[in-house]
Amino acid sequence: LHKISVLKQKIQFELMHFQKQYGDIVIFGAGHRSIMFVNLLGISSYIRFVIDDDTNKLNLLLPGTDIKIINSTLLSQYKPKVCLLAVGLHIEEKIVQKLNQINSGIEHFFSISPDSQNALAIFSSSDT
């Protein structure tokens, strides 16, 4: 429980910093990874929307939050600068390439997976 509360504080601080420096933060992937990450760490206030191209999820809300799920084709309207990747490690690079190709405006990609080469900085600290 202590480790979760420490992680919660660190992630909220990091996202607050991103928001101040870059503006809107989005998450790619409206599956179990993003649902648990957002709800367990209490970060819904930092997330503008979730991107998922599954037509069954479009215009719904991420469970447990009021964050809308949108299609990646709408990104060019919003131009968020930071995207958290909540997908399998094996497709992270494919997602980054896709979002860059559609002129999404995203400049910074970070994975919520500690094992990713794109992992958020908080996962590289030894006391997490």
PDB file of N, CA and C in Angstrom, residues 36-37 40 60 64 90 105 123:
ATOM      1  N   MET A  36      -6.853   0.632 -15.208  1.00  0.00           N
ATOM      2  CA  MET A  36      -6.216   0.431 -13.900  1.00  0.00           C
ATOM      3  C   MET A  36      -5.260   1.576 -13.568  1.00  0.00           C
ATOM      4  N   PHE A  37      -4.470   1.988 -14.533  1.00  0.00           N
ATOM      5  CA  PHE A  37      -3.488   3.048 -14.313  1.00  0.00           C
ATOM      6  C   PHE A  37      -4.161   4.341 -13.861  1.00  0.00           C
ATOM      7  N   LEU A  40      -6.356   3.551 -10.344  1.00  0.00           N
ATOM      8  CA  LEU A  40      -5.543   3.220  -9.178  1.00  0.00           C
ATOM      9  C   LEU A  40      -4.711   4.410  -8.718  1.00  0.00           C
ATOM     10  N   LEU A  60     -17.488   6.525 -25.782  1.00  0.00           N
ATOM     11  CA  LEU A  60     -17.795   6.048 -24.432  1.00  0.00           C
ATOM     12  C   LEU A  60     -16.843   6.736 -23.466  1.00  0.00           C
ATOM     13  N   GLY A  64     -14.895   4.158 -14.791  1.00  0.00           N
ATOM     14  CA  GLY A  64     -14.476   4.762 -13.532  1.00  0.00           C
ATOM     15  C   GLY A  64     -14.098   6.224 -13.635  1.00  0.00           C
ATOM     16  N   HIS A  90       4.920  -4.688 -27.611  1.00  0.00           N
ATOM     17  CA  HIS A  90       5.202  -5.086 -28.986  1.00  0.00           C
ATOM     18  C   HIS A  90       4.567  -4.176 -30.036  1.00  0.00           C
ATOM     19  N   GLY A 105       0.201  15.893 -33.804  1.00  0.00           N
ATOM     20  CA  GLY A 105       0.712  16.980 -32.978  1.00  0.00           C
ATOM     21  C   GLY A 105       1.447  16.508 -31.742  1.00  0.00           C
ATOM     22  N   PHE A 123       9.534   5.411 -13.376  1.00  0.00           N
ATOM     23  CA  PHE A 123       9.792   3.962 -13.296  1.00  0.00           C
ATOM     24  C   PHE A 123      11.272   3.628 -13.276  1.00  0.00           C
TER      25      PHE A 123
END
